[in-house]
C-alpha cells in the first residue's frame, strides 16, 4: 500500500535479560516479533491483546520512545526507524502519543497552560500571543474551560487529566496519534466520554489513530480495523465488525466470548470459551504456533510449524492453520 | 451544552497555590522547624557581628596574643594569664569567664585572647565554610546525578566510575590526605592561585568529598523520572533535552536537594571542625570552632570552657540544622496533608 500513512514492516523488539558480562547467562525476549501492518490517513487501527502481549511495546516503538531491534517504520513516506536528533524531533511533531495513566503522564509541577503549550513552544508554532490563543482553543476542543488552564494536574479528576493529555497530543495537529490504553485507567462512565471525544476528533480533524486497548468493547466503538496480538505476534487483522462478529482465529474467538453481553436472553445462549493455563513466557515461547498449548483445535502441524499471517477469502488476515471462518 | 448540565465544568474553584507556597505554609506550621530556623538565624547574625563585638564589647584584638595584659575584674586589676595555681606553679591559668557582657565574658585562652570574640569569629568561618561547601556539594551532585541518570550509557558509566572512586575512600581519610597535601603548598595551577591559609581550600575539599553521597540518590531518582510517562511525553513532543531537564527533571529533583541541604551543611560543619581540630582545616591565626576546640584541649582541666563553648555552639547548630531538615522533608512531601 503506497497511500499508507504509517507502514510497519517486520518490526521486532527484543530485550536481553541476565548478566551483562556473562554471555551465557543472557536470555532473549522477543516482545514484538516481526509485526507488519499499515494505517491509512484518517484510519483508526485498534490493537488488542492481553497484558504482556507486547502491544504497549509496539506503540512505544512506533513513537520511537523505544529503539527498534529490526524491521522498519515508515511514516508518510519517510523511513523513521533510525532517525535521530533534529530529524527525529521534527518527525515527532506529526506523531503524538496519549498515555494510559492520566495521573503519571502530566508533570505535577507544571500548570495545565504550560503543559499544553509545550509542544507549540518547542516547535516554534507562532508568537506568544498565537500560542496563548491556540492553547485556549485546544482546551475548549477537549471539553475543558480556559479557567482550567491555570491549575495544576492534581486539581483534576482522571477523566479531566486525560482530556489535558489529549489537548497536548492535539496541539501540533499530528497526522497520527498513538493512544496507549487511553481509557483503561478511567471509570466506565468517563471512558464513554473520552471515547466520544476521540471519535469526534477523529471525524473532525481526520487524525489517524493506533488505538491500543485490551477491551474489545472500547475498540468496537472507535476502530475501523482491528489487529489482535498474542505473544508478540499479530494473529488476526481485519475490519472491526468482521472480526468481532465472526472471528477466524481461535484466540480471537476466545477473547470475544469473554466480552459480557448486556441482554440476559442473549447471554443465556452464549457459550464462553475458557482458555486453560496462562500465556507462555515470551522468554521461552512454544515451538510452532505460539497459541497451540492453549488452543482447542490444535493438531500436529500447529506444534511444529508457525502459521504465517495470510489473507483469507473475505479479505482479513489470520495466522492460523485451522481458521474458523473465511 | 450549557455549563450547568456539563459535569466537567461544575467545579470551578480558585486555582490552588503552587507547590512551594504549599510547602512554605506547611513549614510555618511546624513549630520545631521554625524554632530551629530562628536559632540558626540568630547564630548567623551573632557571628556576622563578630568584628563589632570584638571592638565594642570585648575591646581586644582576638587575633593578637595578650600574654602580659591585665583586665579590671570586680574592681581589681587582674592578669589575663596567671601562673597556674598548683604546688609547682607549672604552666599558666588564663582568666575565667565573667559571664557578663564585656571583656573576657567567656575568659581567655592560652594566649590571653578573648574566647567569646574568637567564638564569634570562628563561627563566622565555620558557617561560611559549611554553607558554601554544601552549596558546591549540592550543585555538583545535582549536575552529575541528573546527567548520569538521564542520559545513561557511557555518560552514566564515566560519571559513576568517578563518583565510586571518590566514594571508595573513607571520607576523613580523603579529606585529611587532600588537606595535608594542599595546605602544605597551597594550589598554584595556572591562573588559579590559592594561598595555604585561604578559606577556599577547606571549602573546596569539604565541598567535594560528600558529592557521591548526594549524587547517588539524585541519579536513582532521575532514572525513575526518566521512565515516568510525563518525561516520555516530553520526549515524544520532540523538545530538546535541556528543556526536559529544566522543566520536567530539575523541579522534581530540587525538592530532594532542599531536604538534603541542611543535613549536608551540618555534615560539612562537623567535617570542618574535625579537620580544623587536626590543624588541617582553617589555619591560624584565623579561627573556626574546630581550631578553638584544639586550642582549648591543653586547658581542658583548668579552663574547660575554652573547648566546651565552641563544642556547644557546634551541637546547637547541627541539631537545629537536622530538625530543620526533618521539617523540610515533611513540608515538601506532597502526600503529607496540610494540618489545620
mmCIF file of C-alpha atoms in Angstrom, chain B residues 54-216:
data_model
loop_
_atom_site.group_PDB
_atom_site.id
_atom_site.type_symbol
_atom_site.label_atom_id
_atom_site.label_comp_id
_atom_site.label_asym_id
_atom_site.label_seq_id
_atom_site.Cartn_x
_atom_site.Cartn_y
_atom_site.Cartn_z
ATOM 1 C CA UNK B 54 35.429 42.490 69.378
ATOM 2 C CA UNK B 55 35.720 46.233 69.022
ATOM 3 C CA UNK B 56 32.951 47.491 71.289
ATOM 4 C CA UNK B 57 32.345 44.787 73.890
ATOM 5 C CA UNK B 58 35.454 42.643 74.176
ATOM 6 C CA UNK B 59 37.641 45.651 73.322
ATOM 7 C CA UNK B 60 40.549 43.380 72.294
ATOM 8 C CA UNK B 61 42.008 42.043 69.097
ATOM 9 C CA UNK B 62 41.055 38.361 69.159
ATOM 10 C CA UNK B 63 43.909 37.504 66.777
ATOM 11 C CA UNK B 64 46.683 39.097 68.888
ATOM 12 C CA UNK B 65 48.191 37.287 71.849
ATOM 13 C CA UNK B 66 47.894 39.192 75.100
ATOM 14 C CA UNK B 67 50.429 37.443 77.309
ATOM 15 C CA UNK B 68 51.103 40.221 79.816
ATOM 16 C CA UNK B 69 47.804 42.124 79.653
ATOM 17 C CA UNK B 70 45.561 42.961 82.548
ATOM 18 C CA UNK B 71 41.847 43.433 82.916
ATOM 19 C CA UNK B 72 39.697 45.006 85.628
ATOM 20 C CA UNK B 73 37.534 42.369 87.300
ATOM 21 C CA UNK B 74 35.406 43.147 90.421
ATOM 22 C CA UNK B 75 37.166 46.496 90.763
ATOM 23 C CA UNK B 76 40.615 44.893 90.916
ATOM 24 C CA UNK B 77 43.242 44.724 88.201
ATOM 25 C CA UNK B 78 43.911 41.069 87.338
ATOM 26 C CA UNK B 79 46.403 39.468 84.975
ATOM 27 C CA UNK B 80 44.834 37.785 81.957
ATOM 28 C CA UNK B 81 47.328 34.926 82.199
ATOM 29 C CA UNK B 82 48.281 33.988 85.761
ATOM 30 C CA UNK B 83 50.715 31.346 86.900
ATOM 31 C CA UNK B 84 48.902 28.090 87.478
ATOM 32 C CA UNK B 85 47.563 27.514 90.950
ATOM 33 C CA UNK B 86 49.384 24.222 91.630
ATOM 34 C CA UNK B 87 52.206 23.423 94.064
ATOM 35 C CA UNK B 88 54.910 23.639 91.405
ATOM 36 C CA UNK B 89 53.407 26.679 89.648
ATOM 37 C CA UNK B 90 53.827 24.853 86.339
ATOM 38 C CA UNK B 91 52.026 26.255 83.328
ATOM 39 C CA UNK B 92 49.602 29.122 83.166
ATOM 40 C CA UNK B 93 45.987 29.642 84.011
ATOM 41 C CA UNK B 94 44.011 32.028 81.776
ATOM 42 C CA UNK B 95 41.398 34.239 83.355
ATOM 43 C CA UNK B 96 37.996 32.593 83.776
ATOM 44 C CA UNK B 97 34.647 33.699 82.414
ATOM 45 C CA UNK B 98 32.934 36.730 83.927
ATOM 46 C CA UNK B 99 29.546 35.667 82.482
ATOM 47 C CA UNK B 100 28.828 39.355 81.978
ATOM 48 C CA UNK B 101 28.771 41.237 78.709
ATOM 49 C CA UNK B 102 32.205 42.835 78.456
ATOM 50 C CA UNK B 103 35.850 41.892 78.068
ATOM 51 C CA UNK B 104 36.609 38.195 78.630
ATOM 52 C CA UNK B 105 32.970 37.261 79.060
ATOM 53 C CA UNK B 106 33.972 33.632 78.457
ATOM 54 C CA UNK B 107 37.507 34.061 79.782
ATOM 55 C CA UNK B 108 40.788 33.913 77.880
ATOM 56 C CA UNK B 109 42.597 31.167 76.011
ATOM 57 C CA UNK B 110 46.224 30.110 76.499
ATOM 58 C CA UNK B 111 47.437 33.194 74.640
ATOM 59 C CA UNK B 112 45.271 35.626 76.547
ATOM 60 C CA UNK B 113 42.783 36.137 73.701
ATOM 61 C CA UNK B 114 39.097 36.746 74.332
ATOM 62 C CA UNK B 115 37.287 33.406 73.906
ATOM 63 C CA UNK B 116 33.866 34.965 73.260
ATOM 64 C CA UNK B 117 35.196 37.153 70.442
ATOM 65 C CA UNK B 118 37.090 34.245 68.941
ATOM 66 C CA UNK B 119 33.959 32.102 69.211
ATOM 67 C CA UNK B 120 32.053 34.572 67.031
ATOM 68 C CA UNK B 121 34.885 34.986 64.531
ATOM 69 C CA UNK B 122 35.341 31.212 64.472
ATOM 70 C CA UNK B 123 31.621 30.694 63.964
ATOM 71 C CA UNK B 124 31.756 33.066 61.029
ATOM 72 C CA UNK B 125 34.406 30.948 59.335
ATOM 73 C CA UNK B 126 32.721 27.676 60.279
ATOM 74 C CA UNK B 127 29.381 28.801 58.874
ATOM 75 C CA UNK B 128 30.879 30.320 55.730
ATOM 76 C CA UNK B 129 32.834 27.139 55.035
ATOM 77 C CA UNK B 130 29.955 24.765 55.734
ATOM 78 C CA UNK B 131 27.326 26.724 53.763
ATOM 79 C CA UNK B 132 29.488 27.373 50.704
ATOM 80 C CA UNK B 133 30.871 23.850 50.616
ATOM 81 C CA UNK B 134 27.331 22.466 50.976
ATOM 82 C CA UNK B 135 26.337 24.653 48.016
ATOM 83 C CA UNK B 136 29.244 23.294 45.980
ATOM 84 C CA UNK B 137 28.382 19.743 47.013
ATOM 85 C CA UNK B 138 24.682 20.036 46.127
ATOM 86 C CA UNK B 139 25.422 21.815 42.833
ATOM 87 C CA UNK B 140 27.948 19.220 41.694
ATOM 88 C CA UNK B 141 25.735 16.369 42.903
ATOM 89 C CA UNK B 142 22.710 17.759 41.037
ATOM 90 C CA UNK B 143 24.663 18.151 37.788
ATOM 91 C CA UNK B 144 26.390 14.766 37.914
ATOM 92 C CA UNK B 145 23.344 12.897 39.227
ATOM 93 C CA UNK B 146 20.958 14.376 36.644
ATOM 94 C CA UNK B 147 23.298 13.906 33.674
ATOM 95 C CA UNK B 148 24.188 10.355 34.604
ATOM 96 C CA UNK B 149 20.611 9.377 35.431
ATOM 97 C CA UNK B 150 19.029 10.995 32.361
ATOM 98 C CA UNK B 151 21.498 10.144 29.616
ATOM 99 C CA UNK B 152 22.595 6.734 30.934
ATOM 100 C CA UNK B 153 25.032 4.753 28.789
ATOM 101 C CA UNK B 154 28.614 5.979 28.707
ATOM 102 C CA UNK B 155 27.809 9.300 30.376
ATOM 103 C CA UNK B 156 26.423 7.346 33.314
ATOM 104 C CA UNK B 157 29.299 4.887 33.352
ATOM 105 C CA UNK B 158 32.032 7.529 33.381
ATOM 106 C CA UNK B 159 30.342 9.711 35.998
ATOM 107 C CA UNK B 160 29.558 6.687 38.160
ATOM 108 C CA UNK B 161 33.169 5.493 37.970
ATOM 109 C CA UNK B 162 34.424 8.889 39.115
ATOM 110 C CA UNK B 163 31.925 9.054 41.959
ATOM 111 C CA UNK B 164 32.671 5.473 43.004
ATOM 112 C CA UNK B 165 36.376 6.260 43.074
ATOM 113 C CA UNK B 166 35.605 9.202 45.366
ATOM 114 C CA UNK B 167 33.245 7.062 47.424
ATOM 115 C CA UNK B 168 35.835 4.290 47.846
ATOM 116 C CA UNK B 169 37.866 6.474 50.216
ATOM 117 C CA UNK B 170 36.683 6.871 53.782
ATOM 118 C CA UNK B 171 35.535 10.497 53.988
ATOM 119 C CA UNK B 172 38.003 11.608 56.628
ATOM 120 C CA UNK B 173 40.938 9.758 55.107
ATOM 121 C CA UNK B 174 40.236 11.534 51.815
ATOM 122 C CA UNK B 175 39.773 14.913 53.479
ATOM 123 C CA UNK B 176 42.912 14.513 55.573
ATOM 124 C CA UNK B 177 45.044 13.410 52.598
ATOM 125 C CA UNK B 178 43.809 16.257 50.414
ATOM 126 C CA UNK B 179 44.227 18.793 53.194
ATOM 127 C CA UNK B 180 47.735 17.679 54.149
ATOM 128 C CA UNK B 181 48.909 17.941 50.561
ATOM 129 C CA UNK B 182 47.063 21.125 49.628
ATOM 130 C CA UNK B 183 47.563 23.056 52.852
ATOM 131 C CA UNK B 184 51.307 22.430 52.806
ATOM 132 C CA UNK B 185 51.719 24.035 49.392
ATOM 133 C CA UNK B 186 48.529 25.863 48.522
ATOM 134 C CA UNK B 187 47.249 25.482 44.978
ATOM 135 C CA UNK B 188 49.039 27.008 42.035
ATOM 136 C CA UNK B 189 47.502 25.827 38.792
ATOM 137 C CA UNK B 190 47.828 28.410 36.043
ATOM 138 C CA UNK B 191 45.525 31.322 36.826
ATOM 139 C CA UNK B 192 44.180 29.695 39.998
ATOM 140 C CA UNK B 193 46.396 30.588 42.881
ATOM 141 C CA UNK B 194 45.259 29.778 46.388
ATOM 142 C CA UNK B 195 47.248 30.597 49.436
ATOM 143 C CA UNK B 196 47.629 27.838 52.018
ATOM 144 C CA UNK B 197 45.750 29.978 54.527
ATOM 145 C CA UNK B 198 42.837 30.705 52.143
ATOM 146 C CA UNK B 199 39.413 29.555 53.267
ATOM 147 C CA UNK B 200 38.825 28.376 49.707
ATOM 148 C CA UNK B 201 40.947 25.298 50.372
ATOM 149 C CA UNK B 202 38.838 23.740 53.138
ATOM 150 C CA UNK B 203 35.710 24.892 51.289
ATOM 151 C CA UNK B 204 36.733 23.047 48.116
ATOM 152 C CA UNK B 205 37.890 19.927 49.920
ATOM 153 C CA UNK B 206 34.787 19.629 52.095
ATOM 154 C CA UNK B 207 32.574 20.547 49.152
ATOM 155 C CA UNK B 208 33.866 17.691 47.021
ATOM 156 C CA UNK B 209 34.117 14.793 49.448
ATOM 157 C CA UNK B 210 30.360 14.432 50.027
ATOM 158 C CA UNK B 211 29.299 14.746 46.370
ATOM 159 C CA UNK B 212 28.800 10.976 45.853
ATOM 160 C CA UNK B 213 26.551 10.768 48.901
ATOM 161 C CA UNK B 214 24.060 13.145 47.281
ATOM 162 C CA UNK B 215 24.703 12.338 43.606
ATOM 163 C CA UNK B 216 23.805 8.660 44.078
#
